[in-house]
Coordinates of C-alpha atoms and ligand atoms in Angstrom, one line a residue:
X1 CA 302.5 -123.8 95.2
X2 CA 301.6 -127.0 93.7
X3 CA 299.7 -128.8 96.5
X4 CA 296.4 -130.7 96.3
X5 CA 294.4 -130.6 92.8
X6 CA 292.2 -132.5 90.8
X7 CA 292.7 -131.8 86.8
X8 CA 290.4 -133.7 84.2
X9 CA 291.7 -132.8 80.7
X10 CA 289.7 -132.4 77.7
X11 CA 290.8 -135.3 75.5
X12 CA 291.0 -133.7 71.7
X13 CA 293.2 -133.6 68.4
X14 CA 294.3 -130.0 67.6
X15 CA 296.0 -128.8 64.2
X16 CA 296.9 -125.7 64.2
X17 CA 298.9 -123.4 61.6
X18 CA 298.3 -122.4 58.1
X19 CA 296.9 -124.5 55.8
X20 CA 295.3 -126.8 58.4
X21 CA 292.3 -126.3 56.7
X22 CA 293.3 -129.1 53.9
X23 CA 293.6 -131.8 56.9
X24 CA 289.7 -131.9 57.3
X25 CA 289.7 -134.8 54.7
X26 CA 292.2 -137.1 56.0
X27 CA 290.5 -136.0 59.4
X28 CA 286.7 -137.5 58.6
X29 CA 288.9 -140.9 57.2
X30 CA 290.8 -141.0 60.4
X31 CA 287.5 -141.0 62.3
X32 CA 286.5 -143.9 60.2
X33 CA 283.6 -141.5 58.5
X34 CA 282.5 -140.9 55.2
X35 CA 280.2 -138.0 55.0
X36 CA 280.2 -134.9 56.4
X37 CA 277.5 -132.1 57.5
X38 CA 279.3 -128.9 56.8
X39 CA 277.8 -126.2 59.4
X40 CA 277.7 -122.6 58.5
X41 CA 276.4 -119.2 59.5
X42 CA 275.0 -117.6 56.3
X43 CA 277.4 -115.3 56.4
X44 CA 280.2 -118.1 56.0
X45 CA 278.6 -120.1 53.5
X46 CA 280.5 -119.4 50.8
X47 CA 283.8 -120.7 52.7
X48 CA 281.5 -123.7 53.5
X49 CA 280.6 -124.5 49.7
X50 CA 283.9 -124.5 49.0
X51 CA 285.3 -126.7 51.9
X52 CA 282.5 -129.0 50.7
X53 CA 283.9 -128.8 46.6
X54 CA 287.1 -129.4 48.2
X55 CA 285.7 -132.6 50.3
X56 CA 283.8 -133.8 47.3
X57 CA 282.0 -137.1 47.9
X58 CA 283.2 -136.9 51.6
X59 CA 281.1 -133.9 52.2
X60 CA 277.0 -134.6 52.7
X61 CA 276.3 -131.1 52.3
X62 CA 276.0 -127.6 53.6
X63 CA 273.8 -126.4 56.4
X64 CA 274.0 -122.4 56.4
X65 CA 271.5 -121.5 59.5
X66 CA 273.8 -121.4 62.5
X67 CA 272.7 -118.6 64.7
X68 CA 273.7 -117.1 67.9
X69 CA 272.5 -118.8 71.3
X70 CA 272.1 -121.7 69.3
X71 CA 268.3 -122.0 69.5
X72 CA 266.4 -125.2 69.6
X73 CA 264.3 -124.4 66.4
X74 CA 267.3 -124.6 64.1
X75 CA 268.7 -127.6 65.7
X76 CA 265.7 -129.5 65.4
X77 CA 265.7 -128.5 61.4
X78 CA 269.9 -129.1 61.1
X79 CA 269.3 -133.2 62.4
X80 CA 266.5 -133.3 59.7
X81 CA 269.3 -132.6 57.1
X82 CA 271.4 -134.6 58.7
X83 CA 269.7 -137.7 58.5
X84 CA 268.0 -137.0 54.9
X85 CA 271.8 -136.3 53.8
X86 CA 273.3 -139.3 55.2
X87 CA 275.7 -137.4 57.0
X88 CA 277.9 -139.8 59.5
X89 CA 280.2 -136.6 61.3
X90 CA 279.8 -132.6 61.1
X91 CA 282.4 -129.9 60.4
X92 CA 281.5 -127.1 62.1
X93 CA 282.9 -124.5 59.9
X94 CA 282.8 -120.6 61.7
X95 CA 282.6 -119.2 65.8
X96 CA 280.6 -120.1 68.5
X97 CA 277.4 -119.8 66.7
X98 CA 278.1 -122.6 64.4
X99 CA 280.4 -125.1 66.7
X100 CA 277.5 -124.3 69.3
X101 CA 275.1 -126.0 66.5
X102 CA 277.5 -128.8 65.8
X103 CA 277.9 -129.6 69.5
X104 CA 273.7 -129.3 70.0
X105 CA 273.4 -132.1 67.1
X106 CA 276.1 -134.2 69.0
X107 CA 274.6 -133.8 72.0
X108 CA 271.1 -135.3 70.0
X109 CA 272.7 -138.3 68.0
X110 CA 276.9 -138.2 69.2
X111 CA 277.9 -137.0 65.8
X112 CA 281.9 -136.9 65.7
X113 CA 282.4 -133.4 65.4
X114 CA 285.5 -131.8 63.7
X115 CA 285.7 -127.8 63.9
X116 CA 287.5 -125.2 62.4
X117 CA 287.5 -122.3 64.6
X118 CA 287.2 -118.8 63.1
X119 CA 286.8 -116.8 66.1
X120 CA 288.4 -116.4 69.4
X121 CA 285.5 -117.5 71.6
X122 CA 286.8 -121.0 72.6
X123 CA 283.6 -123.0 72.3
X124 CA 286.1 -125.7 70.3
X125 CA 288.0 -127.0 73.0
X126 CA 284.7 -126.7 76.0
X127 CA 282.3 -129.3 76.8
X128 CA 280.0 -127.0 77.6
X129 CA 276.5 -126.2 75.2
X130 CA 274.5 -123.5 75.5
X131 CA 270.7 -123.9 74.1
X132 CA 268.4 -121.5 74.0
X133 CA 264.0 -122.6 73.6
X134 CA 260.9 -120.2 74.0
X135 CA 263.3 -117.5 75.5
X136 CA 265.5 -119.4 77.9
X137 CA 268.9 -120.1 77.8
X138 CA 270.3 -123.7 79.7
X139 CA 274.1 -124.7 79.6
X140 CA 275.1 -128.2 79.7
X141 CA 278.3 -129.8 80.5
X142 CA 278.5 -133.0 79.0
X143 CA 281.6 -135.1 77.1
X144 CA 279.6 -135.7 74.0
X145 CA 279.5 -132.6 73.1
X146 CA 283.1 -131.8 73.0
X147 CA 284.4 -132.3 69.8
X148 CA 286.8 -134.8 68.5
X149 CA 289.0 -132.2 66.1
X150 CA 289.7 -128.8 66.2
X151 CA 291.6 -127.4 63.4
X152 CA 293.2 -123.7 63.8
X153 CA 294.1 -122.0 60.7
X154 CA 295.2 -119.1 60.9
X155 CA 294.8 -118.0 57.3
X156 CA 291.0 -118.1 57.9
X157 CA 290.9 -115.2 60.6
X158 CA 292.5 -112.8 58.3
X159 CA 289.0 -111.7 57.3
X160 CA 287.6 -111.7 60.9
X161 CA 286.8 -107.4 61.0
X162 CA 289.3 -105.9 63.6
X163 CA 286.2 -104.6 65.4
X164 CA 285.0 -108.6 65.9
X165 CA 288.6 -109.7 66.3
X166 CA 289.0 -107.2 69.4
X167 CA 286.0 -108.4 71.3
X168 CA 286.5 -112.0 70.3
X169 CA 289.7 -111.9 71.9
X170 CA 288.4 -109.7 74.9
X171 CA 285.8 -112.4 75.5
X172 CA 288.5 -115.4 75.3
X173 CA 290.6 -113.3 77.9
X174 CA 287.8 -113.4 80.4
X175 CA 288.1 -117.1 80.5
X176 CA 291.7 -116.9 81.4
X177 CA 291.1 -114.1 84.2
X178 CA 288.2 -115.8 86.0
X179 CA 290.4 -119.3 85.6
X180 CA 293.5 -117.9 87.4
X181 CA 290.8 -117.5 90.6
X182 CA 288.6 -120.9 89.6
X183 CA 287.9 -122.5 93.0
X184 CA 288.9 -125.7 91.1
X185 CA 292.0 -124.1 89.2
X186 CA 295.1 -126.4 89.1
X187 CA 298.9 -125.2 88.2
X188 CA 298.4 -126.5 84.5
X189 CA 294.9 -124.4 83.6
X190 CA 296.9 -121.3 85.4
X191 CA 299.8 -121.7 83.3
X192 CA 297.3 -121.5 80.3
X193 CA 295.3 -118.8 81.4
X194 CA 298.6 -116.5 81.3
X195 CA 300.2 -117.8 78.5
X196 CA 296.8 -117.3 76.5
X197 CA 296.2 -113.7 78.1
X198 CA 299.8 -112.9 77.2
X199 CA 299.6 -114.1 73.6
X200 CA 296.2 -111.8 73.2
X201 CA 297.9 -109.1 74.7
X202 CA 300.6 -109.0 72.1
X203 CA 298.7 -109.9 69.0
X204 CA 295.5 -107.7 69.5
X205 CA 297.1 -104.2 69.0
X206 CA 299.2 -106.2 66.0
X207 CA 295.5 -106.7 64.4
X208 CA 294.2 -103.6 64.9
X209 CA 297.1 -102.1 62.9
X210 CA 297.6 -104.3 60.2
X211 CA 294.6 -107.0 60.1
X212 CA 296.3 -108.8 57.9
X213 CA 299.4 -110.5 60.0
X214 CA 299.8 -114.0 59.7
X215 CA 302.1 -114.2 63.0
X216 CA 299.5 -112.0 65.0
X217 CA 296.7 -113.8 63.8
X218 CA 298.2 -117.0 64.3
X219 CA 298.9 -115.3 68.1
X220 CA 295.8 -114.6 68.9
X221 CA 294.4 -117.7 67.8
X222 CA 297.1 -119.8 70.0
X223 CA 295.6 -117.5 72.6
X224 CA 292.4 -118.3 72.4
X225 CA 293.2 -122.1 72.1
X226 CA 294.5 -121.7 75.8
X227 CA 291.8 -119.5 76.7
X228 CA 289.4 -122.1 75.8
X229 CA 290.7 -124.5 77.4
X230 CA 290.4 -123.0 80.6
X231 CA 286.9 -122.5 80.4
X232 CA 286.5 -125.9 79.2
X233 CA 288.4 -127.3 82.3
X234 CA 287.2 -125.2 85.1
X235 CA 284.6 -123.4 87.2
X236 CA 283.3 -119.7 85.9
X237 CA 282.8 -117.1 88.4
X238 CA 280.6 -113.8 88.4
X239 CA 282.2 -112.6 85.2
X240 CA 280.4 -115.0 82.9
X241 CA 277.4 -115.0 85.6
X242 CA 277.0 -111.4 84.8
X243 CA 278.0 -111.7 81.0
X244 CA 275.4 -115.1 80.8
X245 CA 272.7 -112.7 82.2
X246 CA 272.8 -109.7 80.3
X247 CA 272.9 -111.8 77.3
X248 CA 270.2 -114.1 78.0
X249 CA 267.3 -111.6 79.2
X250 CA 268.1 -108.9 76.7
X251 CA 269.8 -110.2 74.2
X252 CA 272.9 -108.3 73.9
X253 CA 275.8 -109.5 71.9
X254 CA 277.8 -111.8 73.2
X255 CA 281.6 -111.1 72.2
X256 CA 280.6 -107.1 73.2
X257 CA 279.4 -107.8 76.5
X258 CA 282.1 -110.0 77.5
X259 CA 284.5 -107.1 76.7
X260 CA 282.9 -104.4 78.3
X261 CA 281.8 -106.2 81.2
X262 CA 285.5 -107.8 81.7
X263 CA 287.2 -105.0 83.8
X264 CA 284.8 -104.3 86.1
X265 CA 284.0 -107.7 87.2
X266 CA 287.9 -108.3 87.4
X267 CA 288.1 -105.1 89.8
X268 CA 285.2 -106.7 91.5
X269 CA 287.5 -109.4 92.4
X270 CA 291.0 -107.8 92.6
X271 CA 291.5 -107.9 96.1
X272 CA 290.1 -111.2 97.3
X273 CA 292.0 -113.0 94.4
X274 CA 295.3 -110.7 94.8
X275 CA 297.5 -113.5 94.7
X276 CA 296.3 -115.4 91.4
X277 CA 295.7 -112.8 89.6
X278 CA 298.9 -110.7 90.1
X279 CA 300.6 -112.8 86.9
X280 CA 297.9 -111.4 84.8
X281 CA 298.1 -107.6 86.5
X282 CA 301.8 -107.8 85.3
X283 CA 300.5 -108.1 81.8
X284 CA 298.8 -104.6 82.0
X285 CA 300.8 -102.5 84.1
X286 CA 300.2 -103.7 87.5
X287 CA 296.4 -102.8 87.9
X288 CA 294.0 -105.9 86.6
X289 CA 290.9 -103.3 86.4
X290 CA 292.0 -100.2 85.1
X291 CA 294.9 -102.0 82.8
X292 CA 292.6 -103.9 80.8
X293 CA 290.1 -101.0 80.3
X294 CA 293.1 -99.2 79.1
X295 CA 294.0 -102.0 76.8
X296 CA 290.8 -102.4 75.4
X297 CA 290.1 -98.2 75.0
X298 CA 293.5 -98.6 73.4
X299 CA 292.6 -101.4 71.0
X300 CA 288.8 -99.1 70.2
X301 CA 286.5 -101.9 72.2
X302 CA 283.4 -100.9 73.0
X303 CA 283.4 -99.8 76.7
X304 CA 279.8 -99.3 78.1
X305 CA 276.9 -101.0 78.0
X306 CA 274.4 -98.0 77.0
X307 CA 275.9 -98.1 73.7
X308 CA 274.7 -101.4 73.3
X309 CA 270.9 -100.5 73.7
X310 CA 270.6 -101.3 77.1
X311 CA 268.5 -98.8 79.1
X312 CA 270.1 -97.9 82.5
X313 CA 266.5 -98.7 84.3
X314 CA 267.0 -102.1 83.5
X315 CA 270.5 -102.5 85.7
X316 CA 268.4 -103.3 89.2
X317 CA 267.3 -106.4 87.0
X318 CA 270.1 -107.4 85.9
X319 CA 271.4 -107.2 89.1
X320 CA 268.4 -108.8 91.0
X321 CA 268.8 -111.7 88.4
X322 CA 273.0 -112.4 88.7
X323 CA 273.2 -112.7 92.5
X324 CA 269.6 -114.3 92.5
X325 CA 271.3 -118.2 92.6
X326 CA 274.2 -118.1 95.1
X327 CA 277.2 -119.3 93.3
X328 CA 281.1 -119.3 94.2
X329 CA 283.5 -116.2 93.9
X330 CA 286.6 -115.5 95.0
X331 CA 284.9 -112.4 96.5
X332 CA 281.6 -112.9 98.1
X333 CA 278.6 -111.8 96.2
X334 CA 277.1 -108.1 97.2
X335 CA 274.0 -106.9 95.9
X336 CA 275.0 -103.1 95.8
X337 CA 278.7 -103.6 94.9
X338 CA 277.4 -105.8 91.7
X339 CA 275.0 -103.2 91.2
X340 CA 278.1 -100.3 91.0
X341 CA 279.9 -102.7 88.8
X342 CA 277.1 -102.9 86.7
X343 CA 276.2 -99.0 87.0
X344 CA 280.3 -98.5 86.0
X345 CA 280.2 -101.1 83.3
X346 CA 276.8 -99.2 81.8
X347 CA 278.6 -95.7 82.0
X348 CA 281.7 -97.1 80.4
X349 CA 283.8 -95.6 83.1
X350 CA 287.4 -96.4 84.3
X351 CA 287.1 -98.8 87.0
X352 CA 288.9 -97.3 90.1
Ligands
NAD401 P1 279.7 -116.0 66.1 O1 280.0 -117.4 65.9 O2 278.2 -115.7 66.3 O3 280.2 -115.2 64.8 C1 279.8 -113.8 64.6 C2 279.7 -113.6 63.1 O4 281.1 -113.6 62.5 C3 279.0 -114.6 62.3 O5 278.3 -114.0 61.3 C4 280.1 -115.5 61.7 O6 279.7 -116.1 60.5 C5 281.2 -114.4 61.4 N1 282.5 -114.9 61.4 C6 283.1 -115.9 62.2 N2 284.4 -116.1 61.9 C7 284.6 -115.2 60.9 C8 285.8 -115.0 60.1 N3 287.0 -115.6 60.4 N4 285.8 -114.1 59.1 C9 284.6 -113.4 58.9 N5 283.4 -113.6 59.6 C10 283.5 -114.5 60.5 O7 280.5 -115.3 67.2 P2 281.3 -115.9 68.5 O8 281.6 -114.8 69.4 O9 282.5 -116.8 68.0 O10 280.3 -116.9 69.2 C11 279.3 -116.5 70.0 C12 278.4 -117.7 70.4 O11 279.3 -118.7 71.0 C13 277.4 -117.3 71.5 O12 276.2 -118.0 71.3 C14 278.1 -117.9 72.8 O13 277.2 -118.3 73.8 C15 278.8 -119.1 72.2 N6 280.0 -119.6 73.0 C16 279.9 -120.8 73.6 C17 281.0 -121.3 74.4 C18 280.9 -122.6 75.0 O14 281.9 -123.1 75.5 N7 279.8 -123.3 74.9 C19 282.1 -120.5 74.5 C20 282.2 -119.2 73.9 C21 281.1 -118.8 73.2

């Protein structure tokens, strides 16, 4: 029941379906720019040269060095080009790696930012940066850093491998679960977060068959838009606590983690959050815990945390460190029951 919310929305321009890709010129003009940094990973680069040919004098450059966790060091060397290349705006060209660089230099020097997203993470549509220096990782929340343009093209996932697909869309899933229980969740962000999980649902097993679907890719990405848009709009929960602390102290892939960790901290919270989560239950047979570790076994996710390279004598750590800062959940935080999660999450085994 709609009774009493407050709901601050994300103000961005969103083009999404095929061939999106050529609005980036007319989208630099319509900010009233003239030259762009084009951000990479090195992996992408070549997609970033030729989005740069493509822009021709609009385009400043390419910076290839996006990495993951977005790590000051690299910043500090990407606003050196940016200023020696006379760059006025930055495409941000890739995942989260890359739109997490283009956000760190608009957070510096409030660079327009216009992304294409390639992944499923949902970093796009979030004002939220994560920055890693000497070893630590800090998250800001701050408007400058959410970017003016996102462009979804779904023509530019087809080469996403299904393994990266799975996970990216496991991790933009998480956002929807822990929003349908957000403490400051409002009818509009719910609506999205089952829409988004619903759209996932249907277009993951699509892309594990035939990677190559348009309509499925073009699915998942719609997905992930919504996803992201939770996350971007409201609170996170032990999910991403957990996730955010595994990945930070040793440094285990994001996307992965995400997807293993995802239905055993929504177990964790079954019961206390009943109510809100029953839509997304429905989507998986009834059960929120065991049905989306069945989905993802079905769709060949990774499902423990071992095979990662994390040694079970570090889980009382990992534990100690998530329920060191109290922080809200729909189910209060336990010390042992985290550390079963954790144990069950490690082992890969069917949550109960
Ligand atoms: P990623 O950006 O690190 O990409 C992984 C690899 O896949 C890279 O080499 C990339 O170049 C490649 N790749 C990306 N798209 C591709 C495509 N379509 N085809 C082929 N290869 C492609 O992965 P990610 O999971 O998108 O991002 C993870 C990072 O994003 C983490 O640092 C995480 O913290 C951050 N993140 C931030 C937020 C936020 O709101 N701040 C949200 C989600 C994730």
């Amino acid at each position: 029941m709609a009774t009493h919310f407050n709901f601050d929305i994300n103000p961005a321009r969103i083009l999404f379906g095929v061939g999106q890709l050529n609005a980036v010129a007319d989208e630099v003009r319509r900010l009233g720019k003239k030259r762009a940094l084009i951000l990479s990973t090195p992996f992408q680069r070549v997609d970033a040269e030729r989005l740069a040919e493509q822009l021709g004098p609009l385009a400043a450059g390419v910076f290839d060095e996006a990495t993951m966790h977005t790590p000051v060091t690299v910043t500090v060397k990407a606003m050196d080009v940016y200023d020696a290349s006379g760059a006025d705006c930055v495409v941000a060209y890739g995942g989260g790696s890359t739109i997490g660089l283009g956000k760190a230099i608009a957070y510096r020097n409030d660079a327009p930012q216009i992304v294409v997203a390639t992944t499923y993470a949902g970093s796009e549509v979030t004002p939220i940066l994560g920055q890693t220096e000497n070893g630590i990782k800090t998250t800001v929340r701050d408007s400058k850093v959410l970017p003016e343009v996102v462009i979804y093209d779904p023509e530019l996932t087809v080469g996403l491998p299904v393994a990266m697909s799975v996970t990216s869309g496991l991790n933009a899933m998480a956002h929807a679960v822990e929003g349908v229980y957000a403490r400051d969740g409002n009818p509009v962000s719910s609506l999205m977060a089952v829409e988004g999980v619903r759209a996932l649902r249907d277009a993951l097993p699509v892309i594990v068959s035939q990677p190559t679907d348009l309509a499925a890719r073009g699915d998942a990405l719609y997905g992930a838009w919504l996803c992201g848009s939770v996350l971007g709009t409201v609170g996170m929960s032990l999910h991403h606590k957990l996730c955010h602390t595994l990945g930070g102290r040793f440094d285990l892939p994001h996307a992965e983690t995400h997807a293993i960790v995802l239905p055993h901290s929504a177990e964790y919270n079954a019961q206390a959050a009943a109510l809100t989560l029953e839509p997304l239950a429905k989507l998986f047979g009834g059960s929120i815990g065991a049905g989306l570790y069945d989905f993802a076994r079905s769709l060949n996710a990774p499902l423990a945390l071992k095979d990662l390279g994390l040694q079970e004598t570090r889980l009382d750590e990992a534990t100690d460190l998530a329920v060191k800062n109290p922080y809200w959940n729909p189910r209060p935080i336990e010390r042992d029951a985290v550390r079963s999660l954790l144990q069950r999450a490690w082992e890969g085994s069917r949550p109960r």
